[in-house]
Coordinates of C-alpha atoms in Angstrom, one line a residue:
Chain A
M210 CA -66.7 -122.3 148.0
R211 CA -68.4 -119.8 149.8
S212 CA -71.9 -120.4 150.5
P213 CA -74.4 -118.9 148.8
L214 CA -75.5 -116.2 152.6
A215 CA -71.7 -115.5 152.7
N216 CA -71.8 -113.7 149.8
A217 CA -74.6 -112.5 150.4
V218 CA -74.0 -110.7 154.0
E219 CA -70.7 -110.0 152.2
A220 CA -72.4 -107.7 149.0
V221 CA -74.2 -106.4 152.0
L222 CA -71.4 -105.7 154.3
F223 CA -69.5 -104.1 151.7
V224 CA -71.8 -101.3 150.6
A225 CA -72.6 -100.6 154.3
E226 CA -70.3 -98.0 155.6
K227 CA -70.9 -98.2 159.1
P228 CA -71.0 -101.1 161.3
V229 CA -74.2 -103.7 160.7
S230 CA -75.7 -105.5 163.5
R231 CA -76.4 -109.2 162.8
A232 CA -80.4 -108.9 163.3
E233 CA -79.8 -106.0 160.4
I234 CA -77.7 -108.5 158.8
A235 CA -80.1 -111.6 159.6
K236 CA -83.1 -109.7 158.7
V237 CA -81.5 -108.0 155.1
V238 CA -81.0 -111.7 153.5
G239 CA -83.2 -113.2 155.0
G240 CA -81.7 -115.7 157.5
T241 CA -81.2 -117.0 160.8
P242 CA -78.6 -115.4 163.0
K243 CA -77.0 -117.8 163.4
Q244 CA -76.8 -119.2 159.6
V245 CA -75.1 -115.5 159.7
D246 CA -73.0 -116.5 162.8
A247 CA -71.7 -118.8 160.2
A248 CA -71.9 -117.3 157.3
L249 CA -69.8 -114.4 158.9
L250 CA -67.1 -116.6 159.9
E251 CA -66.8 -118.3 156.8
L252 CA -66.2 -114.8 155.8
A253 CA -63.8 -114.1 158.4
E254 CA -61.8 -117.0 156.9
G255 CA -61.5 -116.2 153.6
Y256 CA -60.2 -112.4 153.3
S257 CA -57.4 -114.7 155.9
G258 CA -54.3 -113.7 152.8
T259 CA -56.9 -110.9 151.3
G260 CA -56.2 -107.1 151.0
L261 CA -59.5 -107.5 152.9
R262 CA -60.6 -107.8 156.8
L263 CA -63.9 -108.6 158.7
A264 CA -63.9 -106.8 162.3
H265 CA -66.6 -106.1 164.5
D266 CA -67.2 -104.4 168.0
G267 CA -69.9 -106.5 169.2
D268 CA -72.2 -107.9 167.5
D269 CA -71.8 -104.4 164.7
W270 CA -69.9 -106.1 161.6
Q271 CA -68.1 -103.9 159.4
L272 CA -65.8 -104.5 156.3
V273 CA -62.6 -102.9 156.0
T274 CA -58.7 -103.0 154.5
A275 CA -56.1 -105.1 155.8
P276 CA -53.5 -103.2 158.5
E277 CA -50.8 -104.8 156.1
Q278 CA -52.1 -102.2 153.3
A279 CA -52.0 -99.5 155.1
P280 CA -49.6 -98.0 152.6
A281 CA -50.8 -98.5 150.0
V282 CA -54.3 -97.4 151.1
A283 CA -52.9 -94.1 152.6
A284 CA -51.4 -93.6 149.2
Y285 CA -54.4 -93.1 147.8
L286 CA -56.7 -91.5 150.2
G287 CA -53.2 -89.0 151.6
A288 CA -54.4 -86.4 149.1
D289 CA -56.5 -83.7 151.4
R290 CA -59.3 -84.6 149.1
L291 CA -63.2 -85.1 150.0
R292 CA -64.2 -88.5 149.4
V293 CA -67.2 -88.0 147.6
S294 CA -68.6 -89.8 144.3
P295 CA -69.5 -87.5 141.9
A296 CA -73.2 -88.9 142.1
S297 CA -73.0 -87.6 145.8
L298 CA -71.4 -84.9 145.1
E299 CA -74.6 -83.7 142.8
T300 CA -77.2 -84.9 145.3
L301 CA -75.0 -83.1 148.4
A302 CA -75.3 -79.7 145.8
V303 CA -79.5 -79.8 145.5
I304 CA -78.9 -80.4 149.7
A305 CA -76.9 -77.2 149.7
Y306 CA -78.4 -74.9 147.9
R307 CA -82.7 -76.0 147.9
Q308 CA -82.3 -76.8 152.1
P309 CA -84.5 -78.2 153.4
V310 CA -85.8 -80.5 150.7
T311 CA -87.2 -84.3 151.2
R312 CA -85.6 -87.4 149.3
A313 CA -88.1 -86.7 146.8
E314 CA -87.2 -83.5 145.7
V315 CA -83.9 -84.5 145.5
E316 CA -84.5 -87.1 143.0
A317 CA -86.9 -85.2 141.1
I318 CA -83.5 -82.7 140.8
R319 CA -81.4 -84.9 139.8
G320 CA -83.4 -86.9 138.3
V321 CA -82.1 -90.6 139.6
N322 CA -82.5 -92.3 142.9
C323 CA -80.8 -90.8 145.9
D324 CA -81.2 -93.1 148.5
Q325 CA -77.6 -94.6 148.4
T326 CA -76.0 -91.0 147.8
I327 CA -77.6 -89.8 150.5
Y328 CA -77.0 -92.4 152.8
T329 CA -73.8 -91.7 152.1
L330 CA -73.3 -88.4 152.6
M331 CA -75.4 -89.1 156.3
Q332 CA -72.7 -91.0 157.1
R333 CA -70.0 -87.9 155.9
R334 CA -71.7 -86.2 158.2
L335 CA -72.1 -83.9 155.2
I336 CA -76.3 -83.5 155.8
E337 CA -78.4 -84.1 158.6
E338 CA -81.8 -84.5 159.2
R339 CA -84.1 -81.5 160.0
G340 CA -87.1 -82.1 161.0
R341 CA -89.7 -83.3 159.0
R342 CA -92.2 -81.6 155.7
D343 CA -96.3 -81.4 156.5
G344 CA -98.4 -83.3 154.4
P345 CA -98.7 -86.8 154.0
G346 CA -96.3 -89.7 155.1
R347 CA -94.6 -86.6 156.9
P348 CA -91.0 -87.0 155.0
I349 CA -88.3 -86.1 156.2
L350 CA -86.0 -83.0 155.3
Y351 CA -82.4 -82.3 155.0
G352 CA -80.1 -79.8 155.1
T353 CA -75.9 -79.2 155.3
T354 CA -74.3 -79.6 158.6
W355 CA -71.2 -77.5 160.4
E356 CA -69.2 -79.9 159.0
F357 CA -70.3 -79.0 155.6
L358 CA -69.3 -75.8 155.5
E359 CA -65.7 -76.4 157.4
C360 CA -65.2 -78.8 154.8
F361 CA -65.8 -76.8 152.0
G362 CA -64.1 -73.3 153.9
L363 CA -67.3 -71.4 154.4
S364 CA -68.3 -69.1 156.8
S365 CA -72.4 -69.5 156.3
L366 CA -74.1 -70.8 153.1
D367 CA -74.6 -67.5 151.9
D368 CA -71.0 -68.0 150.8
L369 CA -72.4 -70.6 148.2
P370 CA -71.4 -68.9 145.1
R371 CA -74.2 -68.8 142.2
A372 CA -75.1 -71.7 139.4
L373 CA -72.8 -71.3 136.6
T374 CA -74.6 -73.0 133.3
P375 CA -72.4 -72.5 129.8
E376 CA -75.7 -69.9 129.2
G377 CA -74.7 -68.2 132.3
T378 CA -76.1 -67.2 136.0
V379 CA -79.5 -69.4 135.8
P380 CA -82.2 -67.0 137.5
E381 CA -82.9 -68.8 140.7
A382 CA -86.7 -67.9 139.9
E383 CA -86.1 -70.6 137.7
A384 CA -84.5 -72.7 139.1
R385 CA -86.4 -72.4 142.0
E386 CA -89.3 -73.7 139.5
V387 CA -87.8 -76.8 138.4
G388 CA -86.9 -78.4 142.2
G389 CA -90.2 -77.1 143.1
S390 CA -92.6 -79.0 141.2
S391 CA -93.1 -81.4 143.1
S392 CA -93.6 -80.3 146.0
P393 CA -96.8 -79.3 146.4
Chain B
M74 CA -83.6 -90.5 105.9
L75 CA -86.9 -91.9 107.8
G76 CA -85.6 -90.8 110.9
N77 CA -85.6 -87.2 111.0
E78 CA -89.0 -86.1 110.5
G79 CA -91.1 -85.6 112.9
P80 CA -90.7 -86.8 116.2
S81 CA -90.9 -89.6 118.3
V82 CA -94.5 -91.1 117.9
T83 CA -96.0 -94.2 120.4
V84 CA -99.3 -95.2 118.9
E85 CA -100.9 -98.6 119.3
G86 CA -97.5 -100.1 120.3
F87 CA -95.9 -98.3 117.3
D88 CA -92.5 -96.0 117.8
G89 CA -91.6 -95.6 114.7
P90 CA -92.4 -96.7 110.8
L91 CA -89.9 -99.5 111.0
E92 CA -91.3 -101.5 114.3
M93 CA -94.9 -100.9 112.6
L94 CA -93.3 -102.8 109.3
L95 CA -90.8 -104.9 111.4
Q96 CA -94.2 -106.1 113.2
L97 CA -95.9 -106.8 110.9
V98 CA -92.9 -108.9 108.8
E99 CA -93.4 -110.7 111.9
E100 CA -97.2 -111.3 112.1
K101 CA -97.2 -112.6 108.9
K102 CA -94.4 -114.9 109.5
L103 CA -92.0 -113.6 106.9
D104 CA -88.6 -114.4 106.7
I105 CA -87.3 -110.6 106.5
L106 CA -84.2 -112.3 104.5
T107 CA -86.7 -113.1 101.7
V108 CA -90.2 -111.4 101.7
R109 CA -90.6 -109.1 98.9
L110 CA -91.4 -106.0 101.7
G111 CA -93.3 -104.5 98.2
D112 CA -96.2 -107.3 98.9
L113 CA -96.5 -105.5 102.4
A114 CA -97.7 -101.8 100.9
D115 CA -101.2 -102.3 101.3
A116 CA -100.5 -104.0 105.0
Y117 CA -99.0 -101.5 106.1
L118 CA -101.0 -98.4 104.8
A119 CA -104.3 -99.7 106.4
R120 CA -102.8 -99.7 109.6
V121 CA -101.2 -96.0 108.8
R122 CA -104.3 -95.2 108.0
A123 CA -105.7 -96.0 111.7
L124 CA -103.1 -94.0 112.6
E125 CA -105.9 -91.0 111.9
A126 CA -105.8 -89.8 115.4
L127 CA -102.3 -88.3 114.5
P128 CA -101.1 -85.1 114.0
A129 CA -100.2 -84.5 110.1
G130 CA -96.6 -83.7 111.3
E131 CA -96.4 -87.0 113.3
V132 CA -98.2 -89.1 110.0
A133 CA -94.8 -88.0 108.0
S134 CA -92.7 -90.6 108.4
F135 CA -94.9 -93.7 108.3
L136 CA -96.2 -92.6 105.3
A137 CA -92.6 -91.4 103.6
L138 CA -92.0 -95.7 104.7
A139 CA -95.1 -96.3 103.0
S140 CA -94.2 -94.2 99.7
R141 CA -91.0 -95.8 99.8
L142 CA -92.9 -99.9 100.2
V143 CA -96.1 -98.8 97.6
L144 CA -91.9 -97.7 94.7
L145 CA -91.3 -101.4 96.2
K146 CA -94.2 -102.7 94.5
A147 CA -94.3 -100.9 91.8
R148 CA -91.6 -102.6 90.6
S149 CA -92.1 -105.3 91.8
L150 CA -95.5 -105.0 89.3
L151 CA -93.2 -103.3 86.9
P152 CA -89.7 -104.9 86.4
A153 CA -89.0 -102.4 83.9
L154 CA -89.6 -99.4 85.6
A155 CA -86.3 -97.6 85.4
P156 CA -85.2 -95.2 89.3
I157 CA -86.0 -92.4 88.4
A158 CA -83.9 -89.6 88.1
N159 CA -83.9 -88.1 91.1
E160 CA -84.5 -90.5 93.4
D161 CA -81.8 -90.7 96.4
E162 CA -79.8 -93.8 97.6
G163 CA -81.7 -95.8 100.3
Q164 CA -84.5 -96.5 98.2
T165 CA -83.8 -100.2 97.5
E166 CA -85.5 -102.7 98.5
E167 CA -82.2 -104.0 99.7
E168 CA -81.2 -101.1 101.5
L169 CA -84.8 -100.5 103.2
R170 CA -84.5 -104.6 103.8
A171 CA -81.1 -104.1 105.9
R172 CA -82.0 -101.2 107.7
L173 CA -85.3 -103.3 108.4
M174 CA -82.7 -106.3 109.4
E175 CA -80.2 -103.8 112.0
Y176 CA -83.5 -102.2 113.3
A177 CA -84.9 -105.9 114.2
I178 CA -81.3 -106.8 115.7
V179 CA -81.4 -103.2 117.9
R180 CA -84.8 -104.2 119.3
E181 CA -84.0 -108.2 120.1
R182 CA -80.7 -106.4 122.2
A183 CA -82.7 -103.5 123.6
G184 CA -85.9 -106.9 124.9
A185 CA -82.5 -108.7 126.0
L186 CA -81.5 -105.4 127.9
G187 CA -84.6 -104.9 129.8
D188 CA -85.3 -108.5 130.8
R189 CA -81.8 -107.7 132.5
L190 CA -83.1 -104.5 133.9
R191 CA -86.2 -106.7 135.1
S192 CA -84.1 -109.4 136.6
G193 CA -83.2 -107.1 139.8
E194 CA -79.8 -108.2 139.4
R195 CA -77.7 -105.3 138.9
A196 CA -74.4 -104.8 140.8
F197 CA -73.9 -101.6 143.7
H198 CA -70.6 -99.7 143.9
R199 CA -69.5 -98.9 147.1
E200 CA -69.2 -95.1 147.9
G201 CA -65.5 -95.4 149.5
G202 CA -63.3 -94.2 152.3
S203 CA -61.7 -95.8 155.1
A204 CA -63.3 -97.5 157.7
V205 CA -61.4 -95.3 160.0
D206 CA -64.0 -92.4 161.4
L207 CA -62.3 -89.0 159.7
P208 CA -64.4 -85.8 159.8
P209 CA -65.2 -84.7 155.9
R210 CA -62.4 -82.8 154.5
G211 CA -60.7 -81.2 151.3
G212 CA -64.1 -80.2 149.6
E213 CA -63.4 -78.3 146.5
V214 CA -66.8 -75.5 146.0
T215 CA -66.2 -74.6 143.0
A216 CA -66.9 -78.1 141.8
L217 CA -69.8 -78.2 144.2
A218 CA -71.2 -75.3 142.4
A219 CA -70.6 -77.5 139.1
A220 CA -71.9 -80.4 140.4
W221 CA -75.1 -78.0 141.1
S222 CA -75.2 -76.5 138.1
R223 CA -74.9 -79.4 135.8
V224 CA -78.0 -80.7 138.1
L225 CA -80.0 -77.7 136.9
A226 CA -79.1 -78.0 133.6
L227 CA -80.2 -81.4 133.8
A228 CA -83.3 -80.8 135.3
A229 CA -84.1 -77.9 132.5
R230 CA -86.1 -80.0 130.5
S231 CA -89.4 -81.1 130.9
R232 CA -89.9 -84.5 131.7
E233 CA -91.8 -86.6 129.0
E234 CA -90.9 -90.1 130.0
D235 CA -93.2 -92.6 130.7
M236 CA -91.2 -93.4 133.7
V237 CA -91.5 -93.8 137.2
S238 CA -91.3 -90.0 138.7
P239 CA -90.1 -90.2 141.9
G240 CA -91.8 -89.6 144.6
E241 CA -92.0 -90.4 148.9
R242 CA -92.4 -93.8 149.6
Y243 CA -94.3 -94.6 152.7
S244 CA -93.2 -98.0 154.8
V245 CA -97.6 -100.1 155.2
E246 CA -96.3 -101.0 158.3
E247 CA -95.3 -97.7 160.1
R248 CA -99.5 -96.6 158.3
T249 CA -100.8 -99.1 159.7
D250 CA -99.5 -99.1 163.3
E251 CA -100.1 -95.2 163.1
I252 CA -103.5 -95.2 162.1
E253 CA -104.6 -98.2 165.0
A254 CA -102.7 -95.5 166.9
I255 CA -105.1 -92.6 166.0
V256 CA -108.2 -94.8 166.0
I257 CA -107.8 -96.7 169.7
E258 CA -106.8 -92.5 170.3
H259 CA -109.8 -91.2 168.6
G260 CA -112.1 -94.2 168.3
E261 CA -112.8 -93.8 165.0
V262 CA -111.5 -91.6 161.9
T263 CA -112.9 -90.5 158.8
F264 CA -110.8 -92.6 155.7
T265 CA -110.7 -88.5 154.3
A266 CA -109.3 -87.4 157.7
L267 CA -106.7 -90.4 156.9
L268 CA -105.3 -88.5 153.5
G269 CA -105.0 -85.6 155.0
A270 CA -105.3 -82.3 151.8
A271 CA -103.5 -83.6 149.2
P272 CA -103.0 -87.0 149.6
T273 CA -100.4 -88.7 147.1
L274 CA -101.6 -91.8 145.1
G275 CA -99.0 -93.8 146.8
W276 CA -99.9 -92.4 149.9
A277 CA -103.6 -93.2 149.4
V278 CA -102.9 -97.3 148.5
V279 CA -100.5 -97.6 151.8
T280 CA -103.1 -95.9 153.2
F281 CA -105.4 -98.4 151.6
I282 CA -103.6 -101.6 152.8
A283 CA -102.9 -100.5 156.1
L284 CA -106.8 -99.8 157.0
L285 CA -107.3 -103.4 154.9
D286 CA -104.9 -105.1 156.9
L287 CA -106.3 -103.7 160.5
Y288 CA -109.7 -104.8 159.2
R289 CA -108.6 -107.9 158.7
R290 CA -106.7 -108.5 162.0
S291 CA -110.6 -107.0 163.0
V292 CA -108.4 -103.7 164.8
V293 CA -111.1 -101.6 162.8
D294 CA -114.3 -101.8 161.3
L295 CA -115.3 -100.3 158.3
E296 CA -118.5 -98.6 157.8
Q297 CA -120.2 -97.4 155.0
D298 CA -123.6 -95.2 154.7
E299 CA -123.7 -95.3 151.2
L300 CA -121.5 -95.6 147.7
F301 CA -119.1 -92.8 147.7
T302 CA -119.7 -91.7 150.8
D303 CA -116.7 -91.1 153.3
I304 CA -115.4 -94.4 154.8
V305 CA -115.5 -94.2 158.7
I306 CA -112.4 -96.8 160.6
K307 CA -114.4 -97.6 164.1
R308 CA -112.5 -99.1 166.8
K309 CA -113.2 -103.1 167.3
V310 CA -114.5 -103.6 170.5
R311 CA -114.0 -106.8 171.0
A312 CA -116.7 -108.9 172.5
V313 CA -119.5 -105.9 172.3
P314 CA -119.7 -105.6 168.5
E315 CA -120.4 -101.5 168.0
T316 CA -122.4 -102.1 164.7
P317 CA -125.5 -104.1 163.9
A318 CA -125.0 -106.6 160.6
Chain C
M244 CA -53.1 -117.2 148.3
R245 CA -52.9 -113.9 146.8
S246 CA -49.9 -112.0 145.3
P247 CA -49.6 -108.7 147.9
L248 CA -49.3 -107.1 145.0
A249 CA -53.2 -107.6 144.6
N250 CA -54.2 -107.5 148.3
A251 CA -53.0 -103.5 147.7
V252 CA -54.8 -103.3 144.4
E253 CA -57.6 -104.7 146.1
A254 CA -57.6 -102.2 149.1
V255 CA -57.5 -99.5 147.1
L256 CA -60.7 -99.5 145.4
F257 CA -62.4 -100.8 148.2
V258 CA -61.6 -97.7 149.6
A259 CA -61.8 -95.7 146.6
E260 CA -65.5 -93.0 146.4
K261 CA -64.9 -93.2 142.3
P262 CA -63.4 -96.1 139.8
V263 CA -59.5 -96.1 139.5
S264 CA -57.6 -95.8 136.3
R265 CA -54.6 -98.7 136.2
A266 CA -52.5 -95.4 135.8
E267 CA -53.5 -94.4 139.2
I268 CA -53.4 -97.9 140.5
A269 CA -49.6 -98.8 139.5
K270 CA -49.3 -95.2 141.4
V271 CA -50.1 -95.8 144.9
V272 CA -49.5 -99.5 145.1
G273 CA -45.9 -98.8 143.4
G274 CA -46.4 -101.4 140.9
T275 CA -45.5 -101.2 136.4
P276 CA -48.9 -101.3 134.2
K277 CA -47.9 -104.9 133.6
Q278 CA -48.3 -105.8 137.4
V279 CA -51.7 -104.3 137.7
D280 CA -53.2 -106.7 134.9
A281 CA -51.4 -109.8 136.2
A282 CA -53.1 -108.0 139.6
L283 CA -56.2 -107.1 138.7
L284 CA -57.1 -110.2 136.1
E285 CA -55.8 -112.7 139.4
L286 CA -58.5 -110.1 141.7
A287 CA -61.4 -110.4 139.0
E288 CA -60.8 -114.4 139.2
G289 CA -60.3 -114.2 143.3
Y290 CA -64.2 -113.0 143.4
S291 CA -65.8 -115.3 141.0
G292 CA -68.0 -117.0 143.1
T293 CA -68.3 -114.7 145.9
G294 CA -70.5 -111.4 146.9
L295 CA -67.9 -109.3 145.2
R296 CA -67.3 -108.2 141.3
L297 CA -64.7 -106.7 139.7
A298 CA -66.1 -104.6 136.7
H299 CA -64.4 -101.9 134.7
D300 CA -65.2 -99.1 132.2
G301 CA -62.0 -99.2 129.4
D302 CA -59.1 -98.6 131.9
D303 CA -60.8 -97.3 135.2
W304 CA -61.2 -100.0 137.2
Q305 CA -64.0 -100.5 140.6
L306 CA -64.9 -103.1 143.4
V307 CA -69.4 -104.2 142.8
T308 CA -71.0 -106.6 144.3
A309 CA -72.2 -109.6 142.5
P310 CA -75.2 -109.2 140.8
E311 CA -77.3 -112.1 142.3
Q312 CA -76.8 -110.4 145.6
A313 CA -78.9 -107.1 144.3
P314 CA -81.9 -108.3 146.0
A315 CA -80.1 -108.6 149.6
V316 CA -77.9 -105.3 148.9
A317 CA -81.7 -103.2 147.8
A318 CA -83.4 -104.6 150.6
Y319 CA -80.5 -102.8 152.7
L320 CA -80.1 -99.6 151.2
G321 CA -84.1 -99.2 150.0
A322 CA -82.5 -98.4 146.8
D323 CA -85.8 -99.5 144.1
R324 CA -85.3 -100.4 140.5
L325 CA -84.8 -98.5 137.6
R326 CA -87.5 -98.3 134.5
V327 CA -86.9 -98.1 131.4
S328 CA -89.1 -97.8 128.6
P329 CA -88.6 -100.0 125.2
A330 CA -87.7 -97.2 123.0
S331 CA -85.2 -95.2 125.3
L332 CA -84.3 -99.1 125.8
E333 CA -84.1 -99.5 122.1
T334 CA -82.4 -95.7 121.9
L335 CA -80.1 -97.2 124.6
A336 CA -79.3 -100.7 122.9
V337 CA -77.9 -98.6 119.6
I338 CA -75.7 -96.4 122.3
A339 CA -74.5 -99.4 124.0
Y340 CA -73.8 -101.7 121.2
R341 CA -72.1 -98.6 119.0
Q342 CA -70.6 -96.5 121.0
P343 CA -69.8 -93.2 120.5
V344 CA -72.2 -92.2 118.8
T345 CA -74.1 -89.1 117.6
R346 CA -78.0 -88.6 117.6
A347 CA -78.1 -88.2 114.3
E348 CA -76.8 -91.9 113.9
V349 CA -79.2 -92.9 116.6
E350 CA -82.1 -92.2 114.9
A351 CA -80.9 -93.7 111.5
I352 CA -81.3 -96.7 112.9
R353 CA -84.1 -96.4 115.0
G354 CA -86.2 -94.9 111.9
V355 CA -87.6 -92.4 114.8
N356 CA -86.6 -89.0 116.4
C357 CA -84.4 -89.2 119.7
D358 CA -84.1 -86.7 121.0
Q359 CA -86.5 -87.0 124.2
T360 CA -85.4 -90.9 125.0
I361 CA -81.6 -89.7 124.6
Y362 CA -82.0 -86.8 127.8
T363 CA -84.2 -89.1 129.3
L364 CA -81.2 -91.4 129.2
M365 CA -78.8 -88.8 130.6
Q366 CA -80.8 -87.5 133.0
R367 CA -80.9 -91.4 134.5
R368 CA -77.2 -91.1 134.1
L369 CA -77.1 -94.2 131.9
I370 CA -75.3 -91.9 129.1
E371 CA -73.2 -89.0 128.3
E372 CA -71.4 -86.9 125.8
R373 CA -68.0 -88.9 124.9
G374 CA -66.8 -85.6 122.8
R375 CA -67.7 -84.6 119.6
R376 CA -67.5 -86.3 115.8
D377 CA -65.3 -84.6 113.4
G378 CA -67.4 -83.3 110.7
P379 CA -70.1 -80.5 109.7
G380 CA -71.6 -79.5 112.8
R381 CA -69.3 -81.5 115.1
P382 CA -72.5 -83.6 116.7
I383 CA -72.2 -84.9 120.1
L384 CA -71.0 -88.8 120.5
Y385 CA -73.0 -90.6 123.5
G386 CA -71.8 -93.2 125.3
T387 CA -72.4 -95.2 128.2
T388 CA -71.9 -94.6 132.0
W389 CA -70.6 -96.3 135.1
E390 CA -74.7 -96.0 136.2
F391 CA -75.2 -98.4 132.6
L392 CA -72.9 -101.0 134.0
E393 CA -73.9 -100.9 137.4
C394 CA -77.7 -101.1 136.4
F395 CA -77.4 -104.0 134.2
G396 CA -75.5 -106.1 136.0
L397 CA -72.7 -105.9 133.7
S398 CA -68.6 -106.6 134.6
S399 CA -67.8 -104.7 131.6
L400 CA -69.1 -103.5 128.4
D401 CA -67.6 -107.2 127.0
D402 CA -70.5 -108.3 129.2
L403 CA -73.8 -106.8 126.6
P404 CA -75.4 -109.9 125.9
R405 CA -75.1 -110.2 122.6
A406 CA -77.6 -110.3 119.7
L407 CA -79.3 -113.5 120.1
T408 CA -80.0 -113.5 116.8
P409 CA -77.8 -116.4 114.3
E410 CA -74.7 -115.4 113.2
G411 CA -74.1 -113.8 109.7
T412 CA -77.1 -112.9 109.0
V413 CA -76.7 -108.9 109.1
P414 CA -72.7 -108.7 108.4
E415 CA -72.0 -105.5 110.7
A416 CA -69.9 -104.0 107.8
E417 CA -73.1 -103.4 106.0
A418 CA -74.9 -102.4 109.2
R419 CA -72.8 -100.2 110.0
E420 CA -72.3 -98.5 107.2
V421 CA -76.5 -97.7 107.2
G422 CA -76.1 -96.6 111.0
G423 CA -73.2 -94.4 109.6
S424 CA -74.7 -92.7 106.8
S425 CA -76.5 -90.0 107.5
S426 CA -73.5 -87.9 109.1
P427 CA -70.7 -87.2 106.9

């Protein structure tokens, strides 16, 4: 039976899409670095004979697929399509059409928490920070990247297609009103 | 049907007529299976009268149930009372009881779901992708536009629900450091100045908590000449108290 | 020891950006649907006592974190808690246990207009449209989403909390009849 700490570390590494340092793991799971070391060792041993592996580069740790599963992974990932979830695509759409925007503005438009999707899009280099908005807390502004344009085959942001609803084109003024409702 | 009359109403904890009736049954510790619903007509009517602040249209659904209860009461008093010719289905006690019991189950399930939500024991998915760092590719611009349309369609209506509206999240830790830096640099600052031009509630709260923390740690002194005037935050200089007590 | 097929399925689900259907899993790992079923069962059992869970909605499968690890994961992602009003929870309860249902059916059961709560649940991505019911007006049918399962920490709809009411107080057939009475 695995220790509770090892399970917490596993869950964190599972959702992380980049290597996580031992110190950060310790902070979020609430353990000492030494306990985290033991948990990581426990996990690494547990993954033997499964489809996953625990990889590390120095003190940075990451869950990856086992090398021998490369054919299945390649078969799944093989098709040339963008690897983002529908939720991330929605967040990306809001940022692409409204940039620069803050996280709170994206959430006001989507109506749901966007922490994880913004994090994922940053990891994928589809969005980036664009300075900060004046005002309380100086929230971070997000915009799309050069990789975003390349990924979608756009020569510039002006090439973004106009949004269509079943009723027809959304008047830009109305759309702006919706999006702007949360910003001062 | 009861349900199609008027918009949802939440007054004094009553979300609708069925909930009001169910609450009566529970308060009186009656058995939902055996209670004679007609007996509740008077108590129910008294509650409906208390809803006087409601626009007439919104009371309609409460009144519809009230009239049904009164009819049931009349029937129990005068067993010979024949069903009225144009009476539609769903008027008998059994049918109303069945609806009430079904609603009770829904409320119980809603409560169980609410407990789950409050426990915070949720799952998280992984957004996927291989560990190998590849540049993103294969994006479809039509899919992106479709996602944007979907978001706009969902955002098109105004939100009235009592859910927490999204706002910026601030860190007390960061705010504390910021204020400390300001006080060290300028010696003093007013609370109004710290709040800025258009503070949000969250921002004001975080700023205030940060101030209390600084005060607790004796980093700053707080001064207020009169009630409701601006608070002046001064750097606390050790051994040399700046403010006479 | 896990079977090679289960490990391949695990690796594919790990890299997938959205739930994967049984058919697609079978295609990429090169097994029959029956073998895939066995592999999924094997995985689900193997995750017991770990930080991961195998969740499914119908035939779509996804790896998620174990609900009890939510505090650590939320701390890592900086996610905050979803809040849903009691009125919306009631509407959600009707939809979750009765899906797919129409708005009129939900209203018949709750005894109040449910327009606003349905809209709110849609916006929170907790419910979605599931086609239309045959018959006059072809009313929209609603069902719960993956986000619903995730937010409530359910591995599948079979995990929905069972009614606490003593068995048999409300015959389900009768209840259904009442619920369906508003639709032809």
